[in-house]
Coordinates of C-alpha atoms in Angstrom, one line a residue:
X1 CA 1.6 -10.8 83.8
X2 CA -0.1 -7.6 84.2
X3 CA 1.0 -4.4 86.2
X4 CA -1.4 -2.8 87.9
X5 CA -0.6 0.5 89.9
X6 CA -2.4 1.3 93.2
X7 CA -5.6 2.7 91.7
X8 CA -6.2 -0.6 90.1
X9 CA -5.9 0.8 86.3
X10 CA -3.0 -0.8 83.7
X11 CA 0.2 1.1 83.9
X12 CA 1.1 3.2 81.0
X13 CA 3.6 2.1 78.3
X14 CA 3.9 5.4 75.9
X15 CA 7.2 6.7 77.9
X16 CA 8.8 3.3 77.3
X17 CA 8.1 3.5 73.7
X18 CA 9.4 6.8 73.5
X19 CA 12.5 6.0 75.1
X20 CA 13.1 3.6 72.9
X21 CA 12.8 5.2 69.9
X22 CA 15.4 7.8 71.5
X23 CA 17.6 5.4 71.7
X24 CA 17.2 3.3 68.4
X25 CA 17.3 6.8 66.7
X26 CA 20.5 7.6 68.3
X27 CA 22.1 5.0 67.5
X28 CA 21.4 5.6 63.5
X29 CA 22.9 8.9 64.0
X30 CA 25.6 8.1 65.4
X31 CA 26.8 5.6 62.7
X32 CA 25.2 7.9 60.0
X33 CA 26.8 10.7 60.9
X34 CA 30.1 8.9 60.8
X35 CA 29.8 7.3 57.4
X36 CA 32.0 8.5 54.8
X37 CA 30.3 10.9 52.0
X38 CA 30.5 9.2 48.3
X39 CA 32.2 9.9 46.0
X40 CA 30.6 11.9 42.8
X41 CA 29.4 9.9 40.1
X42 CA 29.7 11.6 37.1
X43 CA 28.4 10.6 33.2
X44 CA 30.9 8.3 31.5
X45 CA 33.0 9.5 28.9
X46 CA 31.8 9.4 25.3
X47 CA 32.7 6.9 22.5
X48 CA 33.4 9.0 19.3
X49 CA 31.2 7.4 16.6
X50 CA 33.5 8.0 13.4
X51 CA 32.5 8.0 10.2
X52 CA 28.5 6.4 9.2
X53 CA 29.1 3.3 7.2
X54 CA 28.4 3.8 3.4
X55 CA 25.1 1.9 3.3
X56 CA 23.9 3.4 6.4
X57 CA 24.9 6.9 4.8
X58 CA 22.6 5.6 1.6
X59 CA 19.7 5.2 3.3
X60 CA 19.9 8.2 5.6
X61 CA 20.5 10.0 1.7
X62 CA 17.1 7.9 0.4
X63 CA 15.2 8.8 3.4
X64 CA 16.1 12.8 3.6
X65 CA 15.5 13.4 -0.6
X66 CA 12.5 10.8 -0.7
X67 CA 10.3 11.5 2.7
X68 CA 9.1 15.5 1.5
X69 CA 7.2 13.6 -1.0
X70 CA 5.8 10.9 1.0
X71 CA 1.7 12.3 2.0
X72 CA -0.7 10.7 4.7
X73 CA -3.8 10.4 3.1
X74 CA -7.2 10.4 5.8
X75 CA -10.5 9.9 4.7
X76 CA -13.8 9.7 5.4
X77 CA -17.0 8.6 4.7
X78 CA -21.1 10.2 5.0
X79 CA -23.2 7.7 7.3
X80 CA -26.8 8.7 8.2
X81 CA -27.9 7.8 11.5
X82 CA -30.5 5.3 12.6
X83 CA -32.6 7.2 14.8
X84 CA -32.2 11.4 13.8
X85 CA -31.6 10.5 10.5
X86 CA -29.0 12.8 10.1
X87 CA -26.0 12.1 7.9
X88 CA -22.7 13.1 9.5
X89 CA -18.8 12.4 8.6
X90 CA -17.0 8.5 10.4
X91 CA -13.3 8.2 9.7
X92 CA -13.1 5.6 7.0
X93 CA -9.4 4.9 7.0
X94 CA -5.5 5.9 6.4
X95 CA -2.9 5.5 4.0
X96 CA -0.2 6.8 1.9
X97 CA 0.7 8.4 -1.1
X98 CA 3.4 10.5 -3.0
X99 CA 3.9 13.5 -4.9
X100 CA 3.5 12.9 -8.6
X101 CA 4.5 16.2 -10.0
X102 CA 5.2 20.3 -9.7
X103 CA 1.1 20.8 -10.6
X104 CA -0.1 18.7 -7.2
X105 CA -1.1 15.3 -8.7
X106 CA -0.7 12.9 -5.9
X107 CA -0.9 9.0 -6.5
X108 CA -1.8 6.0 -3.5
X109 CA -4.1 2.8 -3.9
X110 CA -7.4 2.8 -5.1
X111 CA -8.4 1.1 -2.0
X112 CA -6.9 4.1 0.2
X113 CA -9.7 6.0 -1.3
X114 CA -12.8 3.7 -2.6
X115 CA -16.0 5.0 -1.1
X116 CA -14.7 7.8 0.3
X117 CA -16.4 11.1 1.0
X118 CA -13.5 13.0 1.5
X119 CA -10.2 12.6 1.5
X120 CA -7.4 14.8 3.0
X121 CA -3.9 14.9 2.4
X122 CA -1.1 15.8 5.4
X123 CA 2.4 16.6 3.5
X124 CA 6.0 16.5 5.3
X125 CA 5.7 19.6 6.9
X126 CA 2.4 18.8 8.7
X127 CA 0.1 21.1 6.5
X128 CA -3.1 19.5 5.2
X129 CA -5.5 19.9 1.6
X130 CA -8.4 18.8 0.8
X131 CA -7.5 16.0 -1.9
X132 CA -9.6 16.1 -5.4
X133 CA -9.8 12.5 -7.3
X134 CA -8.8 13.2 -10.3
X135 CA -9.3 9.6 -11.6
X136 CA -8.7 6.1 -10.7
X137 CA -7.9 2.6 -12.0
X138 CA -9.6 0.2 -9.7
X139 CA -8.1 -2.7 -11.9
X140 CA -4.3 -2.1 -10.9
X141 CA -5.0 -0.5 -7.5
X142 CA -4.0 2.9 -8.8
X143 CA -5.7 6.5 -7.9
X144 CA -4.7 9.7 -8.9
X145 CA -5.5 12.9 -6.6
X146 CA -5.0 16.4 -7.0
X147 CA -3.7 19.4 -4.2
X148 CA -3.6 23.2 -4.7
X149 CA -0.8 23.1 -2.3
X150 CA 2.1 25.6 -3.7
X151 CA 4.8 24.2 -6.0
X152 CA 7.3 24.9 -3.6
X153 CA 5.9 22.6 -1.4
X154 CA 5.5 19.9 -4.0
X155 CA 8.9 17.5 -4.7
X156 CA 8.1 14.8 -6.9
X157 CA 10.1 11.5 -6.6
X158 CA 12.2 10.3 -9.7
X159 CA 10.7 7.5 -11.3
X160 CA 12.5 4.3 -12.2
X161 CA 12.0 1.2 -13.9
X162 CA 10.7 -2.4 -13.1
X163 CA 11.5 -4.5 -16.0
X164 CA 15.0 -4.7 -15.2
X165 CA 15.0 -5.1 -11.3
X166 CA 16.6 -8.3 -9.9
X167 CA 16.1 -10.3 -7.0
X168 CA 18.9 -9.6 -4.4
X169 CA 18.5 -5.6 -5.1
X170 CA 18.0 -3.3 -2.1
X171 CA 14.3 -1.8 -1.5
X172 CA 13.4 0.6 0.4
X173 CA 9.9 1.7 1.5
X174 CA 8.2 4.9 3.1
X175 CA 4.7 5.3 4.5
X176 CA 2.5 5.6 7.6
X177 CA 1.7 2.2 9.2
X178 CA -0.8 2.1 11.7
X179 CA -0.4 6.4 11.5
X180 CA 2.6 6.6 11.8
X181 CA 4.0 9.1 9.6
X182 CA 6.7 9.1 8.0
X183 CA 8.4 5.7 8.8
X184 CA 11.3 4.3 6.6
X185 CA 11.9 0.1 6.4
X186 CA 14.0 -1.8 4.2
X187 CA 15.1 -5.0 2.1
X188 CA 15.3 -6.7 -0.8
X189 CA 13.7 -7.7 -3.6
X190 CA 12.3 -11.4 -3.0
X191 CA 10.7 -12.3 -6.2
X192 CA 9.6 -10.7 -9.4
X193 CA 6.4 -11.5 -11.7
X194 CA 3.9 -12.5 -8.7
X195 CA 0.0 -12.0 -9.2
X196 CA -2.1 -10.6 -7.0
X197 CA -5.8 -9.7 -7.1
X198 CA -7.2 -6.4 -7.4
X199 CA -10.5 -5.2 -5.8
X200 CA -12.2 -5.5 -9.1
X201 CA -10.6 -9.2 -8.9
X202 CA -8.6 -8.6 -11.8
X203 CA -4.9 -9.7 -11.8
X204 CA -2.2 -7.3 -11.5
X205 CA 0.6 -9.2 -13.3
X206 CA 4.3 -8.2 -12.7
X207 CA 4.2 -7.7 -8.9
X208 CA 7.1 -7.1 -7.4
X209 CA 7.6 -9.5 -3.6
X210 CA 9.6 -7.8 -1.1
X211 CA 10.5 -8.2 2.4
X212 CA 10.9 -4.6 3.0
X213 CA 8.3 -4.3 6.4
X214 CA 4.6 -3.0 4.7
X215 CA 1.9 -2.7 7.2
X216 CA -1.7 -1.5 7.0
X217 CA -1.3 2.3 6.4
X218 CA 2.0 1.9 3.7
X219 CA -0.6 1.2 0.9
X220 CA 0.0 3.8 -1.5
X221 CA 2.9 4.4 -0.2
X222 CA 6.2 4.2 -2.6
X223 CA 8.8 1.4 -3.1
X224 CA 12.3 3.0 -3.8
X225 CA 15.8 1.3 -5.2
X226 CA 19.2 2.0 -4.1
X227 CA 18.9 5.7 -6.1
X228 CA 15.6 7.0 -4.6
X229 CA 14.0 6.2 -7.7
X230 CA 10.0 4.9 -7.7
X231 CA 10.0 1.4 -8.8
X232 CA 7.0 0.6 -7.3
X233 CA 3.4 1.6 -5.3
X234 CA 3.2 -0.8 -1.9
X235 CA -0.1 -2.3 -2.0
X236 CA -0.9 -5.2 -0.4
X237 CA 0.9 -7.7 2.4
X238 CA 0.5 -11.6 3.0
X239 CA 0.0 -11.8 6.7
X240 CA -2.4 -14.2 8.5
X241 CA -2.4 -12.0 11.5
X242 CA -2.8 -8.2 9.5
X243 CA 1.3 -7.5 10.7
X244 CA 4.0 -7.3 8.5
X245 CA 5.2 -11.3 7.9
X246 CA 8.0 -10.3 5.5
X247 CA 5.6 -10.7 2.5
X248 CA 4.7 -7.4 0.8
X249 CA 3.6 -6.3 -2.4
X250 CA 3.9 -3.2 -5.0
X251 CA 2.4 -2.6 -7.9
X252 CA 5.5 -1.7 -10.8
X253 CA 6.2 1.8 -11.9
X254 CA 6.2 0.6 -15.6
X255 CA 2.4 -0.2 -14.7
X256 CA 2.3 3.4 -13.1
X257 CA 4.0 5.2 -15.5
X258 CA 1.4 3.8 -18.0
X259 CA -1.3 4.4 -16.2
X260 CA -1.0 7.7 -14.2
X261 CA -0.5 10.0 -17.3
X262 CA -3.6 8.8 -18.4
X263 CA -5.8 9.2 -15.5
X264 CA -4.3 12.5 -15.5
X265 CA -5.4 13.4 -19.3
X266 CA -8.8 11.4 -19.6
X267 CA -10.1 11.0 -15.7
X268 CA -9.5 7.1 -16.2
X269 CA -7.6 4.3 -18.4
X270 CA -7.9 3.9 -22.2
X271 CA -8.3 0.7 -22.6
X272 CA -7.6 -1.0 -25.8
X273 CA -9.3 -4.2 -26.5
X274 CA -11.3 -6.0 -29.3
X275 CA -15.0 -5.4 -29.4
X276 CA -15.8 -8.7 -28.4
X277 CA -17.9 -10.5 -25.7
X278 CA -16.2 -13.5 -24.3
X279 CA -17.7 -16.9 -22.7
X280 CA -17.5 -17.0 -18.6
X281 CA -14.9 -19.4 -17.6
X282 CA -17.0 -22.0 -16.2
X283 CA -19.0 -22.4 -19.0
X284 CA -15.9 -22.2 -21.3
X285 CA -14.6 -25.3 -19.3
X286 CA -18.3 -27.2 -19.5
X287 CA -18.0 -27.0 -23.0
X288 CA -14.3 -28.2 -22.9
X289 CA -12.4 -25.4 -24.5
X290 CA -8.9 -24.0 -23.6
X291 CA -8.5 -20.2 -24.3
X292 CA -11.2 -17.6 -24.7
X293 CA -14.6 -18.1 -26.4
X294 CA -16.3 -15.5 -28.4
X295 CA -19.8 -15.2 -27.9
X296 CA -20.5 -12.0 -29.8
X297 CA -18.5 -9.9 -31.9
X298 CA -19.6 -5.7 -31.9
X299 CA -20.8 -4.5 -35.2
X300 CA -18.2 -2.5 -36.8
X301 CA -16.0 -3.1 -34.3
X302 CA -12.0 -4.0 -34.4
X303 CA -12.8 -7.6 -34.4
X304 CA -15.8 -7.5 -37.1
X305 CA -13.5 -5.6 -39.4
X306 CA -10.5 -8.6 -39.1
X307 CA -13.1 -11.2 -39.1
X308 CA -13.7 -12.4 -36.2
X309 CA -16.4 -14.9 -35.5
X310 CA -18.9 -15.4 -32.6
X311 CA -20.8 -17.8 -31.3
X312 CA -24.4 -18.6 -32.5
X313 CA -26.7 -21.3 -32.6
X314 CA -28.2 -22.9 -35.6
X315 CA -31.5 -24.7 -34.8
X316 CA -31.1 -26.7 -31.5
X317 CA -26.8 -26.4 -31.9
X318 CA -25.0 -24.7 -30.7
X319 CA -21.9 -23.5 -33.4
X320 CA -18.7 -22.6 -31.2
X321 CA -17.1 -19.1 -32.2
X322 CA -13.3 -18.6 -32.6
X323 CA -11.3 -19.3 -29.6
X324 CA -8.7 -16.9 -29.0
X325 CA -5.2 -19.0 -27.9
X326 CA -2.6 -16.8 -27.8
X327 CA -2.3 -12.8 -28.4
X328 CA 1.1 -11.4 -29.7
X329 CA 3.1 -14.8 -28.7
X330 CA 1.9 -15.1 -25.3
X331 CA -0.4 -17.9 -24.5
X332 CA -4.3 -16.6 -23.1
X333 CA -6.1 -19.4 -21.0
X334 CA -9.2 -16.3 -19.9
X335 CA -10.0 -13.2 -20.5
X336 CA -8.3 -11.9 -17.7
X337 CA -4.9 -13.2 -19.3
X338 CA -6.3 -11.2 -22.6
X339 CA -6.6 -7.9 -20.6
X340 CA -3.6 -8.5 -18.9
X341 CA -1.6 -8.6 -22.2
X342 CA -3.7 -6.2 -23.9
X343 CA -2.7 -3.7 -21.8
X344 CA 0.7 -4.1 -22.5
X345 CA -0.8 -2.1 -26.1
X346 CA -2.1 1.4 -27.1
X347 CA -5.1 1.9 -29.1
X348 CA -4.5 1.5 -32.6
X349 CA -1.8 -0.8 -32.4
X350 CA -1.9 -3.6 -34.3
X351 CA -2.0 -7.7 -32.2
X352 CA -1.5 -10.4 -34.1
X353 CA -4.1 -13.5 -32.7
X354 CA -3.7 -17.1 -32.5
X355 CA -7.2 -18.8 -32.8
X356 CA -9.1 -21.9 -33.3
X357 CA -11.6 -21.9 -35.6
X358 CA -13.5 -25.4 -36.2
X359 CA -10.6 -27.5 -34.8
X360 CA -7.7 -25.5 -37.1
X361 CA -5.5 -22.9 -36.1
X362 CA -5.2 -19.5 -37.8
X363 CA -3.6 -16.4 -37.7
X364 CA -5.7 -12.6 -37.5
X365 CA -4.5 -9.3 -37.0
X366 CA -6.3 -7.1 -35.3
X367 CA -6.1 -3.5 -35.0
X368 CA -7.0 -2.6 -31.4
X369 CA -10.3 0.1 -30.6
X370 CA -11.0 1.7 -27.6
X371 CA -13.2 -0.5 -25.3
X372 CA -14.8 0.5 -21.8

């Protein structure tokens, strides 16, 4: 029903409204005003901790002598552009390393590095150098790098061993995941001796499993025991989905230890070997033979001079060289397994070989030469 007043317009409503809201807020007050204050809440007493548990004490130890070593390695790469032509810098990728010793040698992956343009070490304390490659060993992942930071900046990490490790054994691992720096997981030792392929497509024999969590940005990054010690270089994970799946990989230090000093001496890896040429696999296994076959033998070469024979054909036959079964005990199926045991030698050691030669076995020495 509407109200009119006498001049026919609709009656105002604001004063009722406003009344109202006198009255509600009145009310509030009153009951607000009457409320009892609360009481103070204060912080809740603390809990004293105690004493750190030994292994957490061991870690915190590992962590605190190990991480001033520890280095995130940047680097880039020259691209040229399309349309200007110009070449400028692109951020290639990250990664780890680690101090190698007092004169600024710094070790990672060889993939950390490959096709880079520059590359640029970050130590602990947040300063950054311009890393030189001093030499590299694409084979087993390994790069050496060089800083003119000043020694007292430089802690090397103690090395260790691998050949004695056993599964079970604590592991613990330092790096820069996903840039990150300095980020500390840890495990165990899953399994000893894997294989895994290196970029060259070599196998690195020997790997050490672990379960220790490695994600992209730990390569290069170290692998310590229970002591500190180096026993390994991370390098590579198993992951269908590029995280950490509990499945990493490091190369060995006893592979390391090998390798490094040379790199540092020569620039790269003497590598001893025969002076042979070797059949491809696939054609080995056409022709039906089990080991390596070898095709040519270098003139004057550590193989010549034991008497060695190659291949060669006579007429329209072909006469199979010597096949090389075994090398120092262990059994060779392709040159890949030779390498791989080769390099367990120095040049000018002295490798006994098991071979066949026209269906019979033998037995050569060979004196071992320096082979690119």
């Amino acid at each position: 029903m509407r109200v009119s007043t006498r001049s026919g317009k609709p009656a105002r409503r604001v004063p009722v409204l406003l009344l109202l809201a006198v009255i509600v807020g009145g009310w509030w007050w009153f009951f607000q005003d009457r409320q009892e204050p609360l009481p103070p809440v204060e912080p809740r007493a603390v809990t004293a901790r105690g004493d750190l548990a030994a292994a957490e004490q061991t870690t915190i130890e590992i962590f605190q002598s190990a991480s001033p070593a520890v280095l995130f390695i940047t680097t880039t790469e020259l691209r040229r552009s399309l349309f200007t032509l110009n070449i400028y810098e692109l951020p290639r990728g990250t990664g780890t390393g680690f101090i190698w010793d007092e004169r600024g040698h710094v070790v990672t992956n060889y993939h950390v590095i490959e096709d880079a343009s520059r590359v640029e070490v970050t130590l602990a304390d947040q300063t950054s150098w311009p890393g030189r490659v001093v030499g590299v060993a694409p084979d087993k992942d390994i790069a050496v790098l060089r800083i003119d930071a000043p020694q007292e900046k430089l802690a090397p990490l103690p090395v260790g061993e691998s050949t004695n490790l056993l599964v079970g054994q604590q592991v613990f691992a330092i790096g820069n995941p996903f840039g990150l720096d300095q980020t500390m997981t840890s495990g165990i030792v899953s399994a000893l001796g894997r294989e895994i392929k290196a970029v060259t497509g070599r196998t690195i024999q020997g790997v050490i499993q672990t379960d220790a969590a490695i994600n992209p940005g730990n390569s290069g990054g170290p692998l310590l025991d229970s002591a500190g010690r180096l026993i390994g270089v991370n390098t590579a994970i198993f992951s269908p989905s590029g995280g950490s799946a509990g499945i990493g990989f490091a190369v060995p230090v006893d592979v390391v230890n090998r390798v490094v000093p040379e790199i540092i001496r020569y620039g790269r890896v003497i590598q001893p070997g025969l002076g042979i040429t070797v059949a491809h696999e696939q054609l080995a296994r056409r022709l039906g033979v089990e080991g390596v076959l070898l095709v040519n033998i270098q003139p004057g070469g550590a193989a010549e001079k034991s008497g060695l024979q190659g291949s060669r054909q006579v007429g329209g036959a072909l006469i199979l060289g010597d096949i090389i079964v075994a090398v120092a005990g262990r059994r060779v199926a392709n040159f890949d397994d030779l390498r791989n045991v080769l390099d367990n030698f120095r040049v000018g050691d002295a490798v006994e070989l098991r071979i066949i030669r026209d269906g019979e076995e033998k037995l050569v020495e060979v004196v071992l030469q320096e082979v690119d």
